[in-house]
Short mmCIF file of C-alpha atoms in Angstrom, two decimals:
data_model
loop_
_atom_site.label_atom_id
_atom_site.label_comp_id
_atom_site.label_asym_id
_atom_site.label_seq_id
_atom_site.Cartn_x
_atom_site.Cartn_y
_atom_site.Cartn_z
CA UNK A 1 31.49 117.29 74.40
CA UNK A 2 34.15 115.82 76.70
CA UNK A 3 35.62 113.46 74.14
CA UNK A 4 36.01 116.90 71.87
CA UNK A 5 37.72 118.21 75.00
CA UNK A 6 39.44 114.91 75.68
CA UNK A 7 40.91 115.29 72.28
CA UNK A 8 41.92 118.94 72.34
CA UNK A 9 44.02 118.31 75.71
CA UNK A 10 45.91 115.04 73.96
CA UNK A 11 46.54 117.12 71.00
CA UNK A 12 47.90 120.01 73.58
CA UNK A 13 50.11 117.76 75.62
CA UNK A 14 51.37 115.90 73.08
CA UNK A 15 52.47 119.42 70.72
CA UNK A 16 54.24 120.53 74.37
CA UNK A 17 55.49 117.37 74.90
CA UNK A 18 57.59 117.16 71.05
CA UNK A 19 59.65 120.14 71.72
CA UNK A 20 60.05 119.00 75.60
CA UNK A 21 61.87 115.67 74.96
CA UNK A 22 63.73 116.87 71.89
CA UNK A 23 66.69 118.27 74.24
CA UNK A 24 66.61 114.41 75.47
CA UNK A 25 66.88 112.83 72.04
CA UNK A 26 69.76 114.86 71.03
CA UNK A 27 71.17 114.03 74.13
CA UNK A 28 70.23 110.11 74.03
CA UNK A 29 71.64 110.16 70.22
CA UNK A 30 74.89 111.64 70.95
CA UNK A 31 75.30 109.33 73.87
CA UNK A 32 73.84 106.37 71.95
CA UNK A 33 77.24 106.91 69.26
CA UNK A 34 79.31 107.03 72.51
CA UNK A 35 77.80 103.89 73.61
CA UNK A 36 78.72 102.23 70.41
CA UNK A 37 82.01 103.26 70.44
CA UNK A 38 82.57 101.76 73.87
CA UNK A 39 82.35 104.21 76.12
CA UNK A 40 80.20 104.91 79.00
CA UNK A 41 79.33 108.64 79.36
CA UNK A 42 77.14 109.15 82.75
CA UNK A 43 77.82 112.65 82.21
CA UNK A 44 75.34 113.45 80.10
CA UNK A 45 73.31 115.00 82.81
CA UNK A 46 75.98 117.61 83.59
CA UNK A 47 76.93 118.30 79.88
CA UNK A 48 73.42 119.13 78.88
CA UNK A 49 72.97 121.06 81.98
CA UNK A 50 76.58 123.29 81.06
CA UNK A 51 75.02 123.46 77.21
CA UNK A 52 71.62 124.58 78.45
CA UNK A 53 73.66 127.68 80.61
CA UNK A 54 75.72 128.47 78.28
CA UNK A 55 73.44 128.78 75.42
CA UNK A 56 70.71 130.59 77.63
CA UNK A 57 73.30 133.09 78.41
CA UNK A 58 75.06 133.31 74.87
CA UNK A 59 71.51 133.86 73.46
CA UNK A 60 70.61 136.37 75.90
CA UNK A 61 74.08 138.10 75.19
CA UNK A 62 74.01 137.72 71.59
CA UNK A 63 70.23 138.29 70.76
CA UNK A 64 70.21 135.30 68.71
CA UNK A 65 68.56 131.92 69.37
CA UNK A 66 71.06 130.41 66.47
CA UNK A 67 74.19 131.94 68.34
CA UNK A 68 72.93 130.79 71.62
CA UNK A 69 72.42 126.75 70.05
CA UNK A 70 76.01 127.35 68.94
CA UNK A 71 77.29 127.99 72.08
CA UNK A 72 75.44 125.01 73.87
CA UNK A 73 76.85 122.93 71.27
CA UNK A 74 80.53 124.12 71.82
CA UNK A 75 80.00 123.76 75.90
CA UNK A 76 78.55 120.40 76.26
CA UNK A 77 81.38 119.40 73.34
CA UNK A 78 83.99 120.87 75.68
CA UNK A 79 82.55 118.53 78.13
CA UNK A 80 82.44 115.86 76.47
CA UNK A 81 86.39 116.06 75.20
CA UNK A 82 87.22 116.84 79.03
CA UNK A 83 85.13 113.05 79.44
CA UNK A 84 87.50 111.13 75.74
CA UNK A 85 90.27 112.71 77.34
CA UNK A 86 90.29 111.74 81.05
CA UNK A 87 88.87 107.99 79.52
CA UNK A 88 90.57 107.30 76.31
CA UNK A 89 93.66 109.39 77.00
CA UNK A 90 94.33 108.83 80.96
CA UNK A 91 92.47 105.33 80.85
CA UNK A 92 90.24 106.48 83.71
CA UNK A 93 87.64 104.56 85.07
CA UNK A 94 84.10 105.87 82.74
CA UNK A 95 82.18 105.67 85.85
CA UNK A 96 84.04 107.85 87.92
CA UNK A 97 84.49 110.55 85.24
CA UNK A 98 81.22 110.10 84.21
CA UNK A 99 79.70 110.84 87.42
CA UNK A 100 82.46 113.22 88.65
CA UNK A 101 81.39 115.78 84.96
CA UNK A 102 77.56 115.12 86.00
CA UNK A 103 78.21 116.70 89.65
CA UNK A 104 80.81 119.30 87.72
CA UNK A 105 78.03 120.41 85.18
CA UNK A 106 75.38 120.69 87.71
CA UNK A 107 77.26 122.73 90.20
CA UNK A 108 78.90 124.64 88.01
CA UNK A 109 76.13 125.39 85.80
CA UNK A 110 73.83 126.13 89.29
CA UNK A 111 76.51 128.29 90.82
CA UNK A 112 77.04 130.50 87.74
CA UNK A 113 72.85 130.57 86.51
CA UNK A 114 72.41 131.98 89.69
CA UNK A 115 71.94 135.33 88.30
CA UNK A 116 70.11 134.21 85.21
CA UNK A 117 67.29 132.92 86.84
CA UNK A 118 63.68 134.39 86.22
CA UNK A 119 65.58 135.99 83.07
CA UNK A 120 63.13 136.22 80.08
CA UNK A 121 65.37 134.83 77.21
CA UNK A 122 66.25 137.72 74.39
CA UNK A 123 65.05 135.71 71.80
CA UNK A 124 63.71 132.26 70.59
CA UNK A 125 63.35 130.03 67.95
CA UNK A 126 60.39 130.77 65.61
CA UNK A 127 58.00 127.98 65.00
CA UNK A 128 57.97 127.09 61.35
CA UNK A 129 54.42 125.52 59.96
CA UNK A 130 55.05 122.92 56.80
CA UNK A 131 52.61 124.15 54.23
CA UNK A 132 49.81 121.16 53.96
CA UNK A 133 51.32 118.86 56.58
CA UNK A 134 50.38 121.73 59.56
CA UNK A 135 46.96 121.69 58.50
CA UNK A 136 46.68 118.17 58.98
CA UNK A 137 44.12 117.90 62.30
CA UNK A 138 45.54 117.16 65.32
CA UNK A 139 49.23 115.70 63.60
CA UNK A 140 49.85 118.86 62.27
CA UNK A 141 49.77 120.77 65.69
CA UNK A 142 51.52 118.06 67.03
CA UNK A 143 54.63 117.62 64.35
CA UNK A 144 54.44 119.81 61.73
CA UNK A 145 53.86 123.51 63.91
CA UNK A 146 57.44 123.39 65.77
CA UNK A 147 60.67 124.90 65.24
CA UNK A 148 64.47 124.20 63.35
CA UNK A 149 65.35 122.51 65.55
CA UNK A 150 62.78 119.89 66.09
CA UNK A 151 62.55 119.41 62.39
CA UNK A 152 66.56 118.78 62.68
CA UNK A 153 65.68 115.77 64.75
CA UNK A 154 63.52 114.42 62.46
CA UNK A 155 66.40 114.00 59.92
CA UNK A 156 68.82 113.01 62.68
CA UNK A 157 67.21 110.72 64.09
CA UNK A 158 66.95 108.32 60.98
CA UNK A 159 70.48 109.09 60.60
CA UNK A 160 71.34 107.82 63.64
CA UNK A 161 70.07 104.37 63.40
CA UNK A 162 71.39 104.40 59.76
CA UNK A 163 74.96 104.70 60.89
CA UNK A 164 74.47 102.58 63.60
CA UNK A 165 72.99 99.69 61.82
#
């Protein structure tokens, strides 16, 4: 009986923990290509941080989880050109504006949350089941019961190391 419930709370972690740490693989891929092109983005932190605000808000605004992603996208991109520009453009030191757009993002994005906190988000991003591959014990809970966007990483991630390598 406790291996049965040994196994249950695995499967339960693990099905949490997919759609946890996808927010940090997007993040780790997009500053993985930045990494590769020479550039050192500590900002990360305070871009994700912006994104996660603004698409909270933009979805709660909106009513739409899709219009909400959108918006995340376009703030921690406007972030991110803020970083190429002071960099690439100004030849700035990457540490310094690195670290300077982390303590930015997290300020900013604490100071203007403020009211947004305890808000129940207007909508959300349906889980999706894969006919066949859901049903598959324990796997299926844990991969193939999630939502758009997790599946998205599945095809990005390959991607990823394909254009890298």
């Amino acid at each position: 009986m406790t291996e049965l419930w040994s196994i249950a709370f695995l499967v339960s972690v693990l099905a949490a923990a997919v759609p946890a740490g996808t927010a940090l693989l997007y993040a780790a891929m997009g500053e993985t290509f930045a990494e590769r092109s020479g550039i050192l983005n500590l900002g990360v932190e305070g871009m994700m941080l912006m994104g996660a605000l603004s698409g909270f808000a933009i979805m709660n605004w909106s009513g739409n989880a899709y219009i909400g992603a959108g918006g995340a996208i376009l703030a921690g991109g406007l972030l991110a050109l803020i970083h190429a520009f002071l960099t690439i453009t100004l030849n700035a030191n990457q540490v310094v504006s690195g670290l300077a757009l982390t303590l930015f993002g997290t300020g900013l994005s604490a100071y203007l949350g403020r009211d947004l906190v305890g808000k129940r988000a207007a909508d959300r991003f349906s889980d999706l089941h894969i006919p066949l591959l859901a049903d598959i014990p324990h796997v299926g809970r844990i991969l193939f019961q999630q939502n758009v966007l997790i599946y998205a990483s599945y095809l990005f991630v390959p991607l990823c190391w394909w254009y890298v390598y």
